[in-house]
Short mmCIF file of C-alpha atoms in Angstrom, two decimals:
data_model
loop_
_atom_site.label_atom_id
_atom_site.label_comp_id
_atom_site.label_asym_id
_atom_site.label_seq_id
_atom_site.Cartn_x
_atom_site.Cartn_y
_atom_site.Cartn_z
CA UNK A 29 -100.60 9.31 67.85
CA UNK A 30 -103.60 7.06 67.20
CA UNK A 31 -103.54 5.56 63.70
CA UNK A 32 -106.86 6.13 61.89
CA UNK A 33 -108.73 3.41 60.05
CA UNK A 34 -111.87 1.28 59.72
CA UNK A 35 -113.37 -0.89 62.43
CA UNK A 36 -113.08 -4.66 62.40
CA UNK A 37 -116.57 -5.28 60.99
CA UNK A 38 -116.18 -2.75 58.19
CA UNK A 39 -112.74 -4.12 57.28
CA UNK A 40 -113.76 -7.76 57.11
CA UNK A 41 -116.96 -6.94 55.23
CA UNK A 42 -115.00 -5.34 52.38
CA UNK A 43 -111.46 -6.69 52.20
CA UNK A 44 -111.87 -10.05 50.49
CA UNK A 45 -113.73 -8.89 47.38
CA UNK A 46 -111.03 -6.67 45.90
CA UNK A 47 -108.23 -5.63 48.28
CA UNK A 48 -106.45 -3.11 46.02
CA UNK A 49 -109.59 -1.10 45.29
CA UNK A 50 -110.73 -1.29 48.91
CA UNK A 51 -107.33 -0.09 50.12
CA UNK A 52 -107.56 2.75 47.60
CA UNK A 53 -110.89 3.83 49.09
CA UNK A 54 -109.33 3.67 52.57
CA UNK A 55 -106.47 5.95 51.47
CA UNK A 56 -109.01 8.46 50.17
CA UNK A 57 -110.88 8.36 53.48
CA UNK A 58 -108.14 8.04 56.09
CA UNK A 59 -104.84 9.10 54.53
CA UNK A 60 -101.40 7.59 54.02
CA UNK A 61 -101.02 5.45 57.17
CA UNK A 62 -104.03 3.37 58.17
CA UNK A 63 -104.75 0.80 60.85
CA UNK A 64 -107.17 -1.92 59.71
CA UNK A 65 -108.56 -3.60 62.81
CA UNK A 66 -108.64 -7.36 62.52
CA UNK A 67 -107.80 -10.52 64.46
CA UNK A 68 -104.23 -9.46 63.69
CA UNK A 69 -104.19 -5.73 62.94
CA UNK A 70 -102.96 -4.67 59.51
CA UNK A 71 -101.25 -1.35 58.77
CA UNK A 72 -101.64 0.07 55.27
CA UNK A 73 -98.94 2.38 53.84
CA UNK A 74 -99.84 4.53 50.82
CA UNK A 75 -97.09 7.17 50.55
CA UNK A 76 -93.76 6.64 48.73
CA UNK A 77 -91.69 8.38 51.42
CA UNK A 78 -93.01 6.07 54.11
CA UNK A 79 -92.48 3.06 51.83
CA UNK A 80 -88.85 4.11 51.28
CA UNK A 81 -88.32 4.53 55.01
CA UNK A 82 -89.67 1.05 55.65
CA UNK A 83 -87.65 -0.63 52.90
CA UNK A 84 -84.42 1.26 53.60
CA UNK A 85 -84.38 2.04 57.31
CA UNK A 86 -86.68 -0.57 58.82
CA UNK A 87 -86.06 -3.60 56.59
CA UNK A 88 -84.12 -5.46 59.29
CA UNK A 89 -87.18 -5.26 61.53
CA UNK A 90 -89.47 -7.01 59.03
CA UNK A 91 -90.13 -10.62 58.03
CA UNK A 92 -92.24 -12.28 55.33
CA UNK A 93 -94.14 -14.43 57.83
CA UNK A 94 -97.52 -12.87 57.09
CA UNK A 95 -100.64 -14.70 55.96
CA UNK A 96 -100.31 -14.05 52.22
CA UNK A 97 -96.69 -15.15 52.01
CA UNK A 98 -97.54 -18.23 54.06
CA UNK A 99 -100.02 -19.24 51.36
CA UNK A 100 -97.50 -18.49 48.63
CA UNK A 101 -94.84 -20.53 50.43
CA UNK A 102 -97.09 -23.59 50.30
CA UNK A 103 -96.98 -23.44 46.50
CA UNK A 104 -93.41 -22.36 45.70
CA UNK A 105 -91.49 -23.22 48.86
CA UNK A 106 -88.98 -21.21 50.90
CA UNK A 107 -87.37 -19.34 48.03
CA UNK A 108 -86.31 -15.77 47.33
CA UNK A 109 -89.89 -14.52 46.99
CA UNK A 110 -90.93 -15.33 50.56
CA UNK A 111 -87.80 -15.66 52.73
CA UNK A 112 -86.15 -13.01 54.91
CA UNK A 113 -82.83 -12.30 56.62
CA UNK A 114 -79.58 -14.08 55.80
CA UNK A 115 -81.25 -16.90 53.87
CA UNK A 116 -82.96 -14.36 51.60
CA UNK A 117 -79.73 -12.42 51.03
CA UNK A 118 -77.94 -15.55 49.79
CA UNK A 119 -80.87 -16.50 47.55
CA UNK A 120 -81.14 -12.96 46.24
CA UNK A 121 -77.46 -12.96 45.29
CA UNK A 122 -77.86 -16.19 43.33
CA UNK A 123 -80.86 -14.74 41.47
CA UNK A 124 -79.03 -11.49 40.68
CA UNK A 125 -76.30 -13.41 38.88
CA UNK A 126 -78.93 -14.80 36.51
CA UNK A 127 -80.58 -11.45 35.86
CA UNK A 128 -77.59 -9.12 35.54
CA UNK A 129 -77.62 -6.92 32.46
CA UNK A 130 -75.11 -8.89 30.40
CA UNK A 131 -77.14 -12.08 30.95
CA UNK A 132 -80.40 -10.38 29.99
CA UNK A 133 -78.83 -9.25 26.70
CA UNK A 134 -78.23 -12.90 25.78
CA UNK A 135 -81.97 -13.51 25.91
CA UNK A 136 -82.83 -10.79 23.37
CA UNK A 137 -82.90 -13.06 20.26
CA UNK A 138 -85.04 -15.63 22.08
CA UNK A 139 -87.55 -13.03 23.28
CA UNK A 140 -87.66 -11.34 19.88
CA UNK A 141 -88.38 -14.62 18.08
CA UNK A 142 -91.17 -15.50 20.49
CA UNK A 143 -92.63 -12.00 20.18
CA UNK A 144 -92.69 -12.21 16.38
CA UNK A 145 -94.32 -15.65 16.50
CA UNK A 146 -96.91 -14.39 18.97
CA UNK A 147 -97.79 -11.39 16.79
CA UNK A 148 -98.01 -13.54 13.65
CA UNK A 149 -100.26 -16.01 15.47
CA UNK A 150 -102.65 -13.23 16.47
CA UNK A 151 -102.57 -11.71 12.97
CA UNK A 152 -103.82 -14.96 11.41
CA UNK A 153 -107.46 -13.96 11.89
CA UNK A 154 -109.52 -11.06 10.55
CA UNK A 155 -111.24 -9.19 13.36
CA UNK A 156 -111.02 -12.41 15.30
CA UNK A 157 -111.89 -12.27 19.01
CA UNK A 158 -109.00 -13.06 21.33
CA UNK A 159 -109.11 -13.90 25.03
CA UNK A 160 -105.92 -12.29 26.24
CA UNK A 161 -105.12 -14.03 29.52
CA UNK A 162 -104.70 -17.55 28.19
CA UNK A 163 -102.74 -16.42 25.13
CA UNK A 164 -100.41 -14.20 27.16
CA UNK A 165 -99.89 -16.79 29.89
CA UNK A 166 -98.72 -19.37 27.36
CA UNK A 167 -96.54 -16.75 25.63
CA UNK A 168 -94.79 -15.71 28.86
CA UNK A 169 -94.23 -19.26 30.09
CA UNK A 170 -92.73 -20.26 26.74
CA UNK A 171 -90.27 -17.37 26.90
CA UNK A 172 -89.28 -18.02 30.51
CA UNK A 173 -88.77 -21.74 29.95
CA UNK A 174 -86.62 -21.09 26.88
CA UNK A 175 -84.56 -18.26 28.43
CA UNK A 176 -84.02 -19.78 31.86
CA UNK A 177 -84.03 -23.52 31.05
CA UNK A 178 -83.59 -23.83 27.28
CA UNK A 179 -86.78 -25.86 27.44
CA UNK A 180 -89.36 -26.11 24.65
CA UNK A 181 -90.94 -29.48 25.37
CA UNK A 182 -94.70 -29.00 25.05
CA UNK A 183 -95.47 -31.65 27.68
CA UNK A 184 -93.28 -29.97 30.28
CA UNK A 185 -94.74 -26.57 29.41
CA UNK A 186 -98.29 -27.92 29.67
CA UNK A 187 -97.61 -29.50 33.07
CA UNK A 188 -96.07 -26.35 34.51
CA UNK A 189 -98.73 -24.08 33.01
CA UNK A 190 -101.50 -26.15 34.58
CA UNK A 191 -99.71 -26.39 37.91
CA UNK A 192 -98.89 -22.68 38.18
CA UNK A 193 -102.46 -21.75 37.23
CA UNK A 194 -103.76 -24.00 39.99
CA UNK A 195 -101.26 -22.62 42.49
CA UNK A 196 -102.21 -19.06 41.54
CA UNK A 197 -105.86 -19.83 42.25
CA UNK A 198 -104.99 -21.21 45.67
CA UNK A 199 -102.95 -18.17 46.72
CA UNK A 200 -105.47 -15.78 45.18
CA UNK A 201 -108.34 -17.21 47.22
CA UNK A 202 -107.65 -14.65 49.91
CA UNK A 203 -108.12 -15.45 53.56
CA UNK A 204 -106.70 -13.99 56.72
CA UNK A 205 -106.85 -17.31 58.53
CA UNK A 206 -104.65 -20.04 57.06
CA UNK A 207 -105.86 -23.50 58.02
CA UNK A 208 -103.25 -26.29 58.23
CA UNK A 209 -102.63 -27.91 54.85
CA UNK A 210 -102.97 -31.41 56.34
CA UNK A 211 -106.69 -30.96 56.93
CA UNK A 212 -108.70 -33.20 54.54
CA UNK A 213 -110.23 -30.44 52.44
CA UNK A 214 -110.53 -30.60 48.65
CA UNK A 215 -108.64 -27.32 48.41
CA UNK A 216 -105.72 -28.67 50.42
CA UNK A 217 -105.65 -31.91 48.42
CA UNK A 218 -105.50 -29.89 45.21
CA UNK A 219 -102.72 -27.73 46.65
CA UNK A 220 -100.59 -30.74 47.55
CA UNK A 221 -101.04 -32.21 44.06
CA UNK A 222 -100.09 -28.87 42.50
CA UNK A 223 -96.91 -28.48 44.56
CA UNK A 224 -95.98 -32.11 43.90
CA UNK A 225 -96.42 -31.71 40.13
CA UNK A 226 -94.17 -28.65 40.00
CA UNK A 227 -91.51 -30.35 42.11
CA UNK A 228 -91.53 -33.57 40.10
CA UNK A 229 -91.26 -31.67 36.80
CA UNK A 230 -88.28 -29.59 37.94
CA UNK A 231 -86.62 -32.59 39.61
CA UNK A 232 -86.92 -34.55 36.34
CA UNK A 233 -85.24 -31.67 34.53
CA UNK A 234 -82.29 -31.90 36.94
CA UNK A 235 -81.96 -35.63 36.33
CA UNK A 236 -82.10 -35.06 32.58
CA UNK A 237 -79.33 -32.47 32.82
CA UNK A 238 -77.08 -34.84 34.76
CA UNK A 239 -77.50 -37.46 32.05
CA UNK A 240 -77.45 -35.32 28.89
CA UNK A 241 -76.18 -31.81 29.74
CA UNK A 242 -79.40 -30.65 28.10
CA UNK A 243 -79.56 -27.50 30.23
CA UNK A 244 -75.99 -26.27 29.78
CA UNK A 245 -75.64 -22.53 30.30
CA UNK A 246 -79.07 -22.10 31.87
CA UNK A 247 -80.43 -21.06 35.24
CA UNK A 248 -80.84 -24.72 36.12
CA UNK A 249 -77.17 -25.49 35.51
CA UNK A 250 -76.14 -22.37 37.42
CA UNK A 251 -78.14 -23.47 40.45
CA UNK A 252 -76.94 -27.08 40.27
CA UNK A 253 -73.30 -25.95 40.12
CA UNK A 254 -73.57 -23.24 42.76
CA UNK A 255 -71.40 -23.78 45.82
CA UNK A 256 -72.38 -22.58 49.27
CA UNK A 257 -69.92 -20.93 51.65
CA UNK A 258 -69.12 -24.33 53.17
CA UNK A 259 -68.23 -25.71 49.71
CA UNK A 260 -71.31 -27.92 49.39
CA UNK A 261 -73.71 -27.83 46.48
CA UNK A 262 -77.40 -27.06 46.68
CA UNK A 263 -79.55 -30.11 47.23
CA UNK A 264 -81.99 -31.08 44.44
CA UNK A 265 -84.79 -29.80 46.66
CA UNK A 266 -83.07 -26.43 47.09
CA UNK A 267 -82.50 -26.15 43.33
CA UNK A 268 -86.18 -26.87 42.73
CA UNK A 269 -87.32 -24.24 45.22
CA UNK A 270 -85.05 -21.56 43.74
CA UNK A 271 -86.07 -22.38 40.18
CA UNK A 272 -89.81 -22.41 40.80
CA UNK A 273 -89.66 -19.14 42.79
CA UNK A 274 -88.05 -17.34 39.87
CA UNK A 275 -90.30 -19.01 37.31
CA UNK A 276 -93.53 -18.41 39.25
CA UNK A 277 -92.73 -14.78 40.08
CA UNK A 278 -91.94 -13.97 36.46
CA UNK A 279 -94.93 -15.83 35.10
CA UNK A 280 -97.59 -14.32 37.37
CA UNK A 281 -96.52 -10.70 37.24
CA UNK A 282 -95.48 -10.42 33.58
CA UNK A 283 -98.65 -12.15 32.36
CA UNK A 284 -100.99 -9.72 34.11
CA UNK A 285 -98.93 -6.66 33.24
CA UNK A 286 -98.72 -7.57 29.55
CA UNK A 287 -102.48 -8.18 29.46
CA UNK A 288 -103.06 -4.63 30.71
CA UNK A 289 -100.50 -3.32 28.22
CA UNK A 290 -102.25 -4.88 25.24
CA UNK A 291 -105.70 -3.95 26.50
CA UNK A 292 -104.55 -0.34 26.90
CA UNK A 293 -103.21 -0.31 23.33
CA UNK A 294 -106.70 -1.25 22.15
CA UNK A 295 -108.39 1.20 24.51
CA UNK A 296 -106.23 4.13 23.37
CA UNK A 297 -105.84 3.64 19.59
CA UNK A 298 -104.14 7.04 19.24
CA UNK A 299 -101.23 5.72 21.30
CA UNK A 300 -101.22 2.46 19.39
CA UNK A 301 -100.80 4.42 16.17
CA UNK A 302 -98.27 6.82 17.69
CA UNK A 303 -96.02 3.95 18.75
CA UNK A 304 -96.48 2.23 15.37
CA UNK A 305 -95.50 5.38 13.48
CA UNK A 306 -92.49 6.07 15.64
CA UNK A 307 -91.20 2.50 15.27
CA UNK A 308 -91.66 2.67 11.49
CA UNK A 309 -89.77 5.96 11.31
CA UNK A 310 -86.82 4.61 13.25
CA UNK A 311 -86.58 1.33 11.33
CA UNK A 312 -85.62 -2.23 12.19
CA UNK A 313 -83.16 -2.79 15.02
CA UNK A 314 -84.34 0.22 16.97
CA UNK A 315 -83.22 0.51 20.57
CA UNK A 316 -86.57 0.63 22.32
CA UNK A 317 -85.16 2.91 24.99
CA UNK A 318 -85.01 5.51 22.19
CA UNK A 319 -88.70 5.23 21.28
CA UNK A 320 -90.17 7.82 23.65
CA UNK A 321 -93.84 7.18 22.91
CA UNK A 322 -93.50 3.49 23.77
CA UNK A 323 -91.57 4.20 26.95
CA UNK A 324 -94.12 6.78 28.12
CA UNK A 325 -96.96 4.40 27.35
CA UNK A 326 -95.37 1.43 29.11
CA UNK A 327 -94.57 3.49 32.19
CA UNK A 328 -98.12 4.83 32.42
CA UNK A 329 -99.61 1.34 32.19
CA UNK A 330 -97.21 0.22 34.91
CA UNK A 331 -98.32 3.16 37.03
CA UNK A 332 -102.00 2.33 36.61
CA UNK A 333 -101.57 -1.44 36.90
CA UNK A 334 -98.45 -2.22 38.96
CA UNK A 335 -98.05 -6.00 38.65
CA UNK A 336 -96.93 -6.52 42.25
CA UNK A 337 -99.63 -4.20 43.53
CA UNK A 338 -98.60 -4.54 47.17
CA UNK A 339 -95.83 -5.84 49.42
CA UNK A 340 -96.70 -7.68 52.64
CA UNK A 341 -94.48 -7.94 55.70
CA UNK A 342 -94.70 -8.59 59.43
CA UNK A 343 -92.95 -6.46 62.05
CA UNK A 344 -90.45 -8.09 64.43
CA UNK A 345 -90.15 -4.94 66.58
CA UNK A 346 -92.06 -1.70 67.03
CA UNK A 347 -91.31 0.66 64.14
CA UNK A 348 -92.10 4.34 63.74
CA UNK A 349 -93.58 5.90 60.61
CA UNK A 350 -93.89 9.67 60.83
CA UNK A 351 -95.87 10.28 64.05
CA UNK A 352 -97.24 6.75 64.22
CA UNK A 353 -95.88 3.67 65.96
CA UNK A 354 -96.60 0.28 64.40
CA UNK A 355 -96.29 -2.43 67.06
CA UNK A 356 -94.36 -5.66 66.74
CA UNK A 357 -96.02 -8.74 65.24
CA UNK A 358 -98.33 -6.72 62.98
CA UNK A 359 -98.75 -7.00 59.22
CA UNK A 360 -97.64 -4.05 57.11
CA UNK A 361 -99.01 -3.73 53.59
CA UNK A 362 -97.29 -1.27 51.27
CA UNK A 363 -99.74 -0.55 48.47
CA UNK A 364 -97.93 0.39 45.26
CA UNK A 365 -101.37 0.73 43.69
CA UNK A 366 -102.14 3.51 46.18
CA UNK A 367 -98.70 5.08 45.87
CA UNK A 368 -99.19 5.34 42.10
CA UNK A 369 -102.56 7.04 42.60
CA UNK A 370 -101.77 9.17 45.61
CA UNK A 371 -103.02 12.72 44.83
CA UNK A 372 -100.24 14.17 46.98
CA UNK A 373 -97.70 12.74 44.51
CA UNK A 374 -99.43 12.72 41.12
CA UNK A 375 -101.48 15.22 39.15
CA UNK A 376 -104.86 13.80 38.10
CA UNK A 377 -103.81 10.30 39.18
CA UNK A 378 -106.96 8.58 37.87
CA UNK A 379 -106.37 9.86 34.31
CA UNK A 380 -104.44 7.76 31.77
CA UNK A 381 -101.76 10.17 30.58
CA UNK A 382 -98.48 8.72 29.25
CA UNK A 383 -97.12 12.22 28.66
CA UNK A 384 -96.77 12.68 32.41
CA UNK A 385 -93.53 10.70 31.94
CA UNK A 386 -92.19 13.00 29.22
CA UNK A 387 -89.09 15.10 29.83
CA UNK A 388 -88.38 13.62 33.24
CA UNK A 389 -91.52 15.12 34.78
CA UNK A 390 -91.99 12.11 37.09
CA UNK A 391 -89.60 11.64 39.97
CA UNK A 392 -88.47 8.03 40.04
CA UNK A 393 -88.84 7.86 43.81
CA UNK A 394 -92.65 7.88 43.49
CA UNK A 395 -92.76 5.28 40.68
CA UNK A 396 -92.48 1.72 42.02
CA UNK A 397 -93.98 -0.77 39.53
CA UNK A 398 -91.46 -3.47 40.51
CA UNK A 399 -91.26 -2.64 44.19
CA UNK A 400 -88.51 -0.70 45.94
CA UNK A 401 -85.27 -1.14 47.81
CA UNK A 402 -83.57 -4.46 48.46
CA UNK A 403 -86.70 -6.45 47.54
CA UNK A 404 -87.19 -4.75 44.19
CA UNK A 405 -88.04 -7.37 41.57
CA UNK A 406 -84.78 -9.03 40.53
CA UNK A 407 -86.23 -10.07 37.18
CA UNK A 408 -87.50 -6.67 36.05
CA UNK A 409 -84.85 -6.43 33.31
CA UNK A 410 -86.16 -9.58 31.63
CA UNK A 411 -89.75 -8.46 32.18
CA UNK A 412 -89.03 -5.14 30.45
CA UNK A 413 -87.38 -6.95 27.55
CA UNK A 414 -90.40 -9.23 27.10
CA UNK A 415 -92.85 -6.32 27.28
CA UNK A 416 -91.03 -4.03 24.83
CA UNK A 417 -90.44 -6.81 22.30
CA UNK A 418 -94.03 -8.05 22.49
CA UNK A 419 -95.58 -4.58 22.25
CA UNK A 420 -93.35 -3.42 19.39
CA UNK A 421 -94.07 -6.51 17.31
CA UNK A 422 -97.79 -6.44 17.99
CA UNK A 423 -98.26 -2.85 16.82
CA UNK A 424 -96.24 -3.61 13.68
CA UNK A 425 -98.26 -6.71 12.71
CA UNK A 426 -101.80 -6.22 14.01
CA UNK A 427 -104.47 -3.69 14.84
CA UNK A 428 -106.04 -4.08 18.27
CA UNK A 429 -109.63 -3.03 19.01
CA UNK A 430 -111.90 -3.18 22.01
CA UNK A 431 -114.68 -5.75 21.71
CA UNK A 432 -117.62 -3.46 22.52
CA UNK A 433 -119.94 -6.43 22.95
CA UNK A 434 -118.02 -7.42 26.08
CA UNK A 435 -118.05 -5.71 29.50
CA UNK A 436 -115.24 -3.33 30.38
CA UNK A 437 -112.51 -5.23 32.28
CA UNK A 438 -112.40 -4.52 36.00
CA UNK A 439 -109.33 -4.70 38.18
CA UNK A 440 -109.11 -7.76 40.39
CA UNK A 441 -106.27 -7.73 42.91
CA UNK A 442 -105.13 -11.19 43.81
CA UNK A 443 -101.52 -12.41 43.79
CA UNK A 444 -100.86 -9.82 41.12
CA UNK A 445 -103.08 -7.13 39.61
CA UNK A 446 -105.23 -8.89 37.04
CA UNK A 447 -108.65 -8.53 35.47
CA UNK A 448 -111.78 -9.81 37.20
CA UNK A 449 -113.15 -11.24 33.93
CA UNK A 450 -111.38 -12.41 30.77
CA UNK A 451 -110.25 -9.55 28.50
CA UNK A 452 -111.62 -9.91 24.96
CA UNK A 453 -110.10 -7.96 22.06
CA UNK A 454 -110.62 -7.88 18.32
CA UNK A 455 -107.41 -8.44 16.38
CA UNK A 456 -106.85 -7.94 12.66
CA UNK A 457 -103.69 -7.95 10.53
CA UNK A 458 -102.33 -4.65 9.24
#
């Protein structure tokens, strides 16, 4: 059966501005499986059942050698985020050791302390305007560096923050034709400097650990002590690649998601107060899994603004989805943004309604904020811990309001699902 979709001119005229929203319009026009004609045709998947089939049944026929992951690889190297096959499986196993539940629990005091400090910092002003992205980015990076590397040095944090921000901009500058990075363009020169700065910083941390044991018990030590099947250790370069993949993935996605969380608290003050009241009633030390209003709210924000809004792959062989055949050597994009707004799966999908998650009304197989299957985000446990701690402390210390003098934030899909313009809020202490 012929796969429906836009022509090459229509596709290229619209895709670069805001891919997630454009793909959403395509789903509304053409359905759940779409062929986007291009120099290299792209197939868009917008239904959870088809996504599950691809991730579970067809995964062995896919690679991460598409254009977007090629750009990402230039910043963070051949790590768990962008590899495939046997190499990915080994890297994934190493990452899972770091993010297993018992390890995540060890990070709780660190995350809680950072969340309290963050809330107190914001509460220092009276109706003071706050630009969320920069504040949240610094907050997330501080937590990740402390949890994963026991690192609080402000110079190291500043270097990595600047480098990751620059790398994000490079990957986010979408293009479907990747020019060689050796060409003498300003953009390529900046990319090489960015990658070099990240590598040098993480390499210096390894040298410091060898001399001082400064990073005992951290992700860095785990990677440096990890033995391969042949009994050899990871090279310093391999340690750096693994570390920066985990750090970059957590930083990008959690920053954007937490921005949307806090913006939504301000946009829906009734939910802000509901969560505040429920936390107060349950008292200090509450297990956040037992605060229904907060869980419903967090899940609905994740539905509306899935941080990893899409997953990109390339087919090695022909694969079949329903009545359609997707040929080999084509890019498949699974849009979690579309899946979360698919009217065949959700009632009133464009409405913000946290209560849709009450009483198990949502089937988990249509809710994929951290991806699905084998490539589901390995760090989602730590991300959830950071989000719940930050949100709970914010509502207990401050009142969040929309700054009506500023334009309403608009979704901008780049590496993750962020805001096109800075989000401004008014923050005052309770």
